[in-house]
């Protein structure tokens, strides 16, 4: 593995605080809690999620994750859940973790049924009801009901969707 730098930048006075850390075998997707307190970093080579305190830029915890979490990661608007895309050979789904401010910080709640490839991106609707997930292997976009983690609809897409955003 190699070291990675995190930087906290104060835009009002242009101060930058760096912190290097080594997440073992590299990091993939990153998400910020809605209150700005924690960063969640997917580490696919170790099937882990690293939790980093944004005030100190220190690692405060590691939680076992689903199989090979990649770039698809997001926090619901109410800061209650972290959603993680897991395209590994043993899972291929999106999993929901309940967020806590006490160790272990994240608790696996449930996952969707099989999705061909949920590695690239996901976005969460402002009403907190759905996650929109790109599925590049099957050229589709899935709408997932966050409450029960079921696929509520699927839209065919043109050639290899890798990103999603919600207006």
PDB file of C-alpha atoms in Angstrom:
ATOM      1  CA  UNK A   1       0.000   0.000   0.000  1.00  0.00           C
ATOM      2  CA  UNK A   2       0.965   3.611  -0.281  1.00  0.00           C
ATOM      3  CA  UNK A   3       0.379   6.745   1.740  1.00  0.00           C
ATOM      4  CA  UNK A   4      -2.482   9.086   0.918  1.00  0.00           C
ATOM      5  CA  UNK A   5      -2.840  12.730   1.886  1.00  0.00           C
ATOM      6  CA  UNK A   6      -5.985  14.227   3.296  1.00  0.00           C
ATOM      7  CA  UNK A   7      -6.205  17.997   3.369  1.00  0.00           C
ATOM      8  CA  UNK A   8      -8.564  20.231   5.306  1.00  0.00           C
ATOM      9  CA  UNK A   9      -8.702  23.656   3.674  1.00  0.00           C
ATOM     10  CA  UNK A  10     -10.112  26.759   5.328  1.00  0.00           C
ATOM     11  CA  UNK A  11     -11.252  28.925   2.412  1.00  0.00           C
ATOM     12  CA  UNK A  12     -11.681  32.019   4.582  1.00  0.00           C
ATOM     13  CA  UNK A  13      -8.012  32.314   5.551  1.00  0.00           C
ATOM     14  CA  UNK A  14      -6.426  29.895   3.031  1.00  0.00           C
ATOM     15  CA  UNK A  15      -4.913  27.612   5.660  1.00  0.00           C
ATOM     16  CA  UNK A  16      -4.305  23.991   4.772  1.00  0.00           C
ATOM     17  CA  UNK A  17      -3.788  21.111   7.155  1.00  0.00           C
ATOM     18  CA  UNK A  18      -2.394  17.892   5.674  1.00  0.00           C
ATOM     19  CA  UNK A  19      -2.385  14.466   7.194  1.00  0.00           C
ATOM     20  CA  UNK A  20      -0.830  11.434   5.520  1.00  0.00           C
ATOM     21  CA  UNK A  21      -2.144   8.017   6.349  1.00  0.00           C
ATOM     22  CA  UNK A  22      -1.833   4.566   4.915  1.00  0.00           C
ATOM     23  CA  UNK A  23      -5.133   2.765   4.305  1.00  0.00           C
ATOM     24  CA  UNK A  24      -3.286  -0.541   3.746  1.00  0.00           C
ATOM     25  CA  UNK A  25      -3.987  -1.391   0.124  1.00  0.00           C
ATOM     26  CA  UNK A  26      -5.288   1.928  -1.202  1.00  0.00           C
ATOM     27  CA  UNK A  27      -8.532   3.812  -1.076  1.00  0.00           C
ATOM     28  CA  UNK A  28     -11.324   4.137  -3.589  1.00  0.00           C
ATOM     29  CA  UNK A  29     -14.548   6.077  -2.978  1.00  0.00           C
ATOM     30  CA  UNK A  30     -14.909   8.743  -0.314  1.00  0.00           C
ATOM     31  CA  UNK A  31     -17.974  10.354   1.276  1.00  0.00           C
ATOM     32  CA  UNK A  32     -18.428  13.119   3.849  1.00  0.00           C
ATOM     33  CA  UNK A  33     -21.046  12.862   6.581  1.00  0.00           C
ATOM     34  CA  UNK A  34     -23.750  15.500   6.172  1.00  0.00           C
ATOM     35  CA  UNK A  35     -22.671  17.204   9.380  1.00  0.00           C
ATOM     36  CA  UNK A  36     -19.039  17.261   8.221  1.00  0.00           C
ATOM     37  CA  UNK A  37     -17.813  15.253  11.189  1.00  0.00           C
ATOM     38  CA  UNK A  38     -16.529  12.116   9.430  1.00  0.00           C
ATOM     39  CA  UNK A  39     -15.109  10.949   6.115  1.00  0.00           C
ATOM     40  CA  UNK A  40     -15.885   7.413   4.987  1.00  0.00           C
ATOM     41  CA  UNK A  41     -13.305   5.816   2.695  1.00  0.00           C
ATOM     42  CA  UNK A  42     -13.852   2.557   0.794  1.00  0.00           C
ATOM     43  CA  UNK A  43     -10.811   0.267   0.736  1.00  0.00           C
ATOM     44  CA  UNK A  44     -11.607  -2.392  -1.847  1.00  0.00           C
ATOM     45  CA  UNK A  45      -8.487  -4.507  -1.422  1.00  0.00           C
ATOM     46  CA  UNK A  46      -9.291  -5.092   2.254  1.00  0.00           C
ATOM     47  CA  UNK A  47     -13.118  -5.065   2.112  1.00  0.00           C
ATOM     48  CA  UNK A  48     -13.145  -2.253   4.668  1.00  0.00           C
ATOM     49  CA  UNK A  49     -14.545   1.197   5.269  1.00  0.00           C
ATOM     50  CA  UNK A  50     -12.200   3.569   7.095  1.00  0.00           C
ATOM     51  CA  UNK A  51     -13.777   6.289   9.251  1.00  0.00           C
ATOM     52  CA  UNK A  52     -11.738   9.512   9.559  1.00  0.00           C
ATOM     53  CA  UNK A  53     -12.441  12.371  12.010  1.00  0.00           C
ATOM     54  CA  UNK A  54     -12.430  15.572   9.939  1.00  0.00           C
ATOM     55  CA  UNK A  55     -11.237  17.767  12.829  1.00  0.00           C
ATOM     56  CA  UNK A  56      -8.070  15.792  13.478  1.00  0.00           C
ATOM     57  CA  UNK A  57      -7.821  13.963  10.127  1.00  0.00           C
ATOM     58  CA  UNK A  58      -7.152  10.847  12.194  1.00  0.00           C
ATOM     59  CA  UNK A  59      -8.538   7.406  11.540  1.00  0.00           C
ATOM     60  CA  UNK A  60     -11.080   6.595  14.262  1.00  0.00           C
ATOM     61  CA  UNK A  61     -12.269   3.234  13.022  1.00  0.00           C
ATOM     62  CA  UNK A  62     -12.353   0.499  10.404  1.00  0.00           C
ATOM     63  CA  UNK A  63     -15.408  -1.569   9.644  1.00  0.00           C
ATOM     64  CA  UNK A  64     -15.606  -4.742   7.567  1.00  0.00           C
ATOM     65  CA  UNK A  65     -17.583  -3.979   4.425  1.00  0.00           C
ATOM     66  CA  UNK A  66     -19.255  -5.860   1.663  1.00  0.00           C
ATOM     67  CA  UNK A  67     -17.163  -7.478  -1.084  1.00  0.00           C
ATOM     68  CA  UNK A  68     -14.730  -5.034  -2.809  1.00  0.00           C
ATOM     69  CA  UNK A  69     -16.338  -1.614  -2.150  1.00  0.00           C
ATOM     70  CA  UNK A  70     -15.297   0.845  -4.856  1.00  0.00           C
ATOM     71  CA  UNK A  71     -16.189   4.432  -5.801  1.00  0.00           C
ATOM     72  CA  UNK A  72     -19.964   4.256  -5.236  1.00  0.00           C
ATOM     73  CA  UNK A  73     -20.508   5.618  -1.725  1.00  0.00           C
ATOM     74  CA  UNK A  74     -22.878   8.214  -0.244  1.00  0.00           C
ATOM     75  CA  UNK A  75     -24.510   9.494   2.923  1.00  0.00           C
ATOM     76  CA  UNK A  76     -28.276  10.030   3.111  1.00  0.00           C
ATOM     77  CA  UNK A  77     -29.428  13.657   3.609  1.00  0.00           C
ATOM     78  CA  UNK A  78     -30.567  12.894   7.164  1.00  0.00           C
ATOM     79  CA  UNK A  79     -27.045  11.551   8.000  1.00  0.00           C
ATOM     80  CA  UNK A  80     -28.593   8.256   9.097  1.00  0.00           C
ATOM     81  CA  UNK A  81     -27.204   5.816   6.517  1.00  0.00           C
ATOM     82  CA  UNK A  82     -24.104   5.230   4.432  1.00  0.00           C
ATOM     83  CA  UNK A  83     -24.709   3.426   1.131  1.00  0.00           C
ATOM     84  CA  UNK A  84     -21.864   1.499  -0.497  1.00  0.00           C
ATOM     85  CA  UNK A  85     -21.686  -0.133  -3.924  1.00  0.00           C
ATOM     86  CA  UNK A  86     -20.124  -3.587  -3.739  1.00  0.00           C
ATOM     87  CA  UNK A  87     -19.237  -5.058  -7.135  1.00  0.00           C
ATOM     88  CA  UNK A  88     -17.189  -7.991  -5.817  1.00  0.00           C
ATOM     89  CA  UNK A  89     -17.693 -11.509  -7.065  1.00  0.00           C
ATOM     90  CA  UNK A  90     -19.370 -12.562  -3.814  1.00  0.00           C
ATOM     91  CA  UNK A  91     -21.970  -9.812  -3.650  1.00  0.00           C
ATOM     92  CA  UNK A  92     -22.639  -7.411  -6.572  1.00  0.00           C
ATOM     93  CA  UNK A  93     -25.095  -5.220  -4.716  1.00  0.00           C
ATOM     94  CA  UNK A  94     -25.510  -1.988  -2.747  1.00  0.00           C
ATOM     95  CA  UNK A  95     -25.395  -2.189   1.044  1.00  0.00           C
ATOM     96  CA  UNK A  96     -26.823   0.133   3.688  1.00  0.00           C
ATOM     97  CA  UNK A  97     -24.949   0.867   6.927  1.00  0.00           C
ATOM     98  CA  UNK A  98     -26.463   2.686   9.896  1.00  0.00           C
ATOM     99  CA  UNK A  99     -24.231   5.559  11.045  1.00  0.00           C
ATOM    100  CA  UNK A 100     -23.328   5.988  14.715  1.00  0.00           C
ATOM    101  CA  UNK A 101     -20.955   8.369  16.478  1.00  0.00           C
ATOM    102  CA  UNK A 102     -19.756   5.606  18.769  1.00  0.00           C
ATOM    103  CA  UNK A 103     -17.657   2.593  17.890  1.00  0.00           C
ATOM    104  CA  UNK A 104     -18.156   0.630  15.648  1.00  0.00           C
ATOM    105  CA  UNK A 105     -19.483   3.757  13.808  1.00  0.00           C
ATOM    106  CA  UNK A 106     -21.204   1.719  11.065  1.00  0.00           C
ATOM    107  CA  UNK A 107     -23.572  -1.254  11.341  1.00  0.00           C
ATOM    108  CA  UNK A 108     -24.632  -3.254   8.272  1.00  0.00           C
ATOM    109  CA  UNK A 109     -28.432  -3.181   7.947  1.00  0.00           C
ATOM    110  CA  UNK A 110     -29.286  -4.815   4.599  1.00  0.00           C
ATOM    111  CA  UNK A 111     -28.335  -5.023   0.924  1.00  0.00           C
ATOM    112  CA  UNK A 112     -30.071  -4.995  -2.439  1.00  0.00           C
ATOM    113  CA  UNK A 113     -30.521  -8.065  -4.580  1.00  0.00           C
ATOM    114  CA  UNK A 114     -27.915  -8.740  -7.263  1.00  0.00           C
ATOM    115  CA  UNK A 115     -26.843  -5.812  -9.500  1.00  0.00           C
ATOM    116  CA  UNK A 116     -24.374  -6.548 -12.317  1.00  0.00           C
ATOM    117  CA  UNK A 117     -21.869  -3.781 -11.510  1.00  0.00           C
ATOM    118  CA  UNK A 118     -22.451  -1.192  -8.758  1.00  0.00           C
ATOM    119  CA  UNK A 119     -18.884   0.075  -8.525  1.00  0.00           C
ATOM    120  CA  UNK A 120     -18.861   3.503 -10.167  1.00  0.00           C
ATOM    121  CA  UNK A 121     -21.380   5.913  -8.724  1.00  0.00           C
ATOM    122  CA  UNK A 122     -24.497   6.449  -6.691  1.00  0.00           C
ATOM    123  CA  UNK A 123     -26.504   9.522  -5.753  1.00  0.00           C
ATOM    124  CA  UNK A 124     -29.148   9.883  -3.067  1.00  0.00           C
ATOM    125  CA  UNK A 125     -32.351  11.806  -3.699  1.00  0.00           C
ATOM    126  CA  UNK A 126     -33.023  14.830  -1.491  1.00  0.00           C
ATOM    127  CA  UNK A 127     -36.236  13.265  -0.210  1.00  0.00           C
ATOM    128  CA  UNK A 128     -34.059  10.438   1.283  1.00  0.00           C
ATOM    129  CA  UNK A 129     -36.187   7.755  -0.371  1.00  0.00           C
ATOM    130  CA  UNK A 130     -34.016   6.549  -3.240  1.00  0.00           C
ATOM    131  CA  UNK A 131     -30.467   5.905  -4.337  1.00  0.00           C
ATOM    132  CA  UNK A 132     -29.738   6.170  -8.053  1.00  0.00           C
ATOM    133  CA  UNK A 133     -26.991   3.692  -9.015  1.00  0.00           C
ATOM    134  CA  UNK A 134     -25.057   3.324 -12.257  1.00  0.00           C
ATOM    135  CA  UNK A 135     -24.643  -0.255 -13.496  1.00  0.00           C
ATOM    136  CA  UNK A 136     -21.989  -0.128 -16.188  1.00  0.00           C
ATOM    137  CA  UNK A 137     -21.894  -3.846 -17.006  1.00  0.00           C
ATOM    138  CA  UNK A 138     -25.548  -4.021 -17.999  1.00  0.00           C
ATOM    139  CA  UNK A 139     -25.854  -0.406 -19.316  1.00  0.00           C
ATOM    140  CA  UNK A 140     -28.557   0.473 -16.778  1.00  0.00           C
ATOM    141  CA  UNK A 141     -29.428   2.945 -14.054  1.00  0.00           C
ATOM    142  CA  UNK A 142     -31.243   1.502 -11.013  1.00  0.00           C
ATOM    143  CA  UNK A 143     -33.485   3.354  -8.577  1.00  0.00           C
ATOM    144  CA  UNK A 144     -33.198   1.710  -5.162  1.00  0.00           C
ATOM    145  CA  UNK A 145     -35.695   2.195  -2.339  1.00  0.00           C
ATOM    146  CA  UNK A 146     -33.439   3.009   0.634  1.00  0.00           C
ATOM    147  CA  UNK A 147     -35.968   1.866   3.243  1.00  0.00           C
ATOM    148  CA  UNK A 148     -36.067  -1.775   2.138  1.00  0.00           C
ATOM    149  CA  UNK A 149     -33.101  -1.761  -0.327  1.00  0.00           C
ATOM    150  CA  UNK A 150     -35.228  -3.109  -3.174  1.00  0.00           C
ATOM    151  CA  UNK A 151     -34.759  -2.096  -6.806  1.00  0.00           C
ATOM    152  CA  UNK A 152     -37.851  -0.030  -7.524  1.00  0.00           C
ATOM    153  CA  UNK A 153     -37.106   0.687 -11.200  1.00  0.00           C
ATOM    154  CA  UNK A 154     -34.435   0.221 -13.842  1.00  0.00           C
ATOM    155  CA  UNK A 155     -33.750   2.374 -16.876  1.00  0.00           C
ATOM    156  CA  UNK A 156     -31.742   1.157 -19.841  1.00  0.00           C
ATOM    157  CA  UNK A 157     -28.870   3.447 -20.625  1.00  0.00           C
ATOM    158  CA  UNK A 158     -26.625   4.004 -23.583  1.00  0.00           C
ATOM    159  CA  UNK A 159     -23.252   2.325 -23.183  1.00  0.00           C
ATOM    160  CA  UNK A 160     -21.464   2.013 -19.859  1.00  0.00           C
ATOM    161  CA  UNK A 161     -22.881   4.566 -17.368  1.00  0.00           C
ATOM    162  CA  UNK A 162     -20.240   5.543 -14.819  1.00  0.00           C
ATOM    163  CA  UNK A 163     -21.654   8.592 -13.067  1.00  0.00           C
ATOM    164  CA  UNK A 164     -24.975   9.881 -11.805  1.00  0.00           C
ATOM    165  CA  UNK A 165     -26.141  13.137 -10.266  1.00  0.00           C
ATOM    166  CA  UNK A 166     -29.494  14.454  -9.227  1.00  0.00           C
ATOM    167  CA  UNK A 167     -30.798  17.901 -10.042  1.00  0.00           C
TER     168      UNK A 167
END
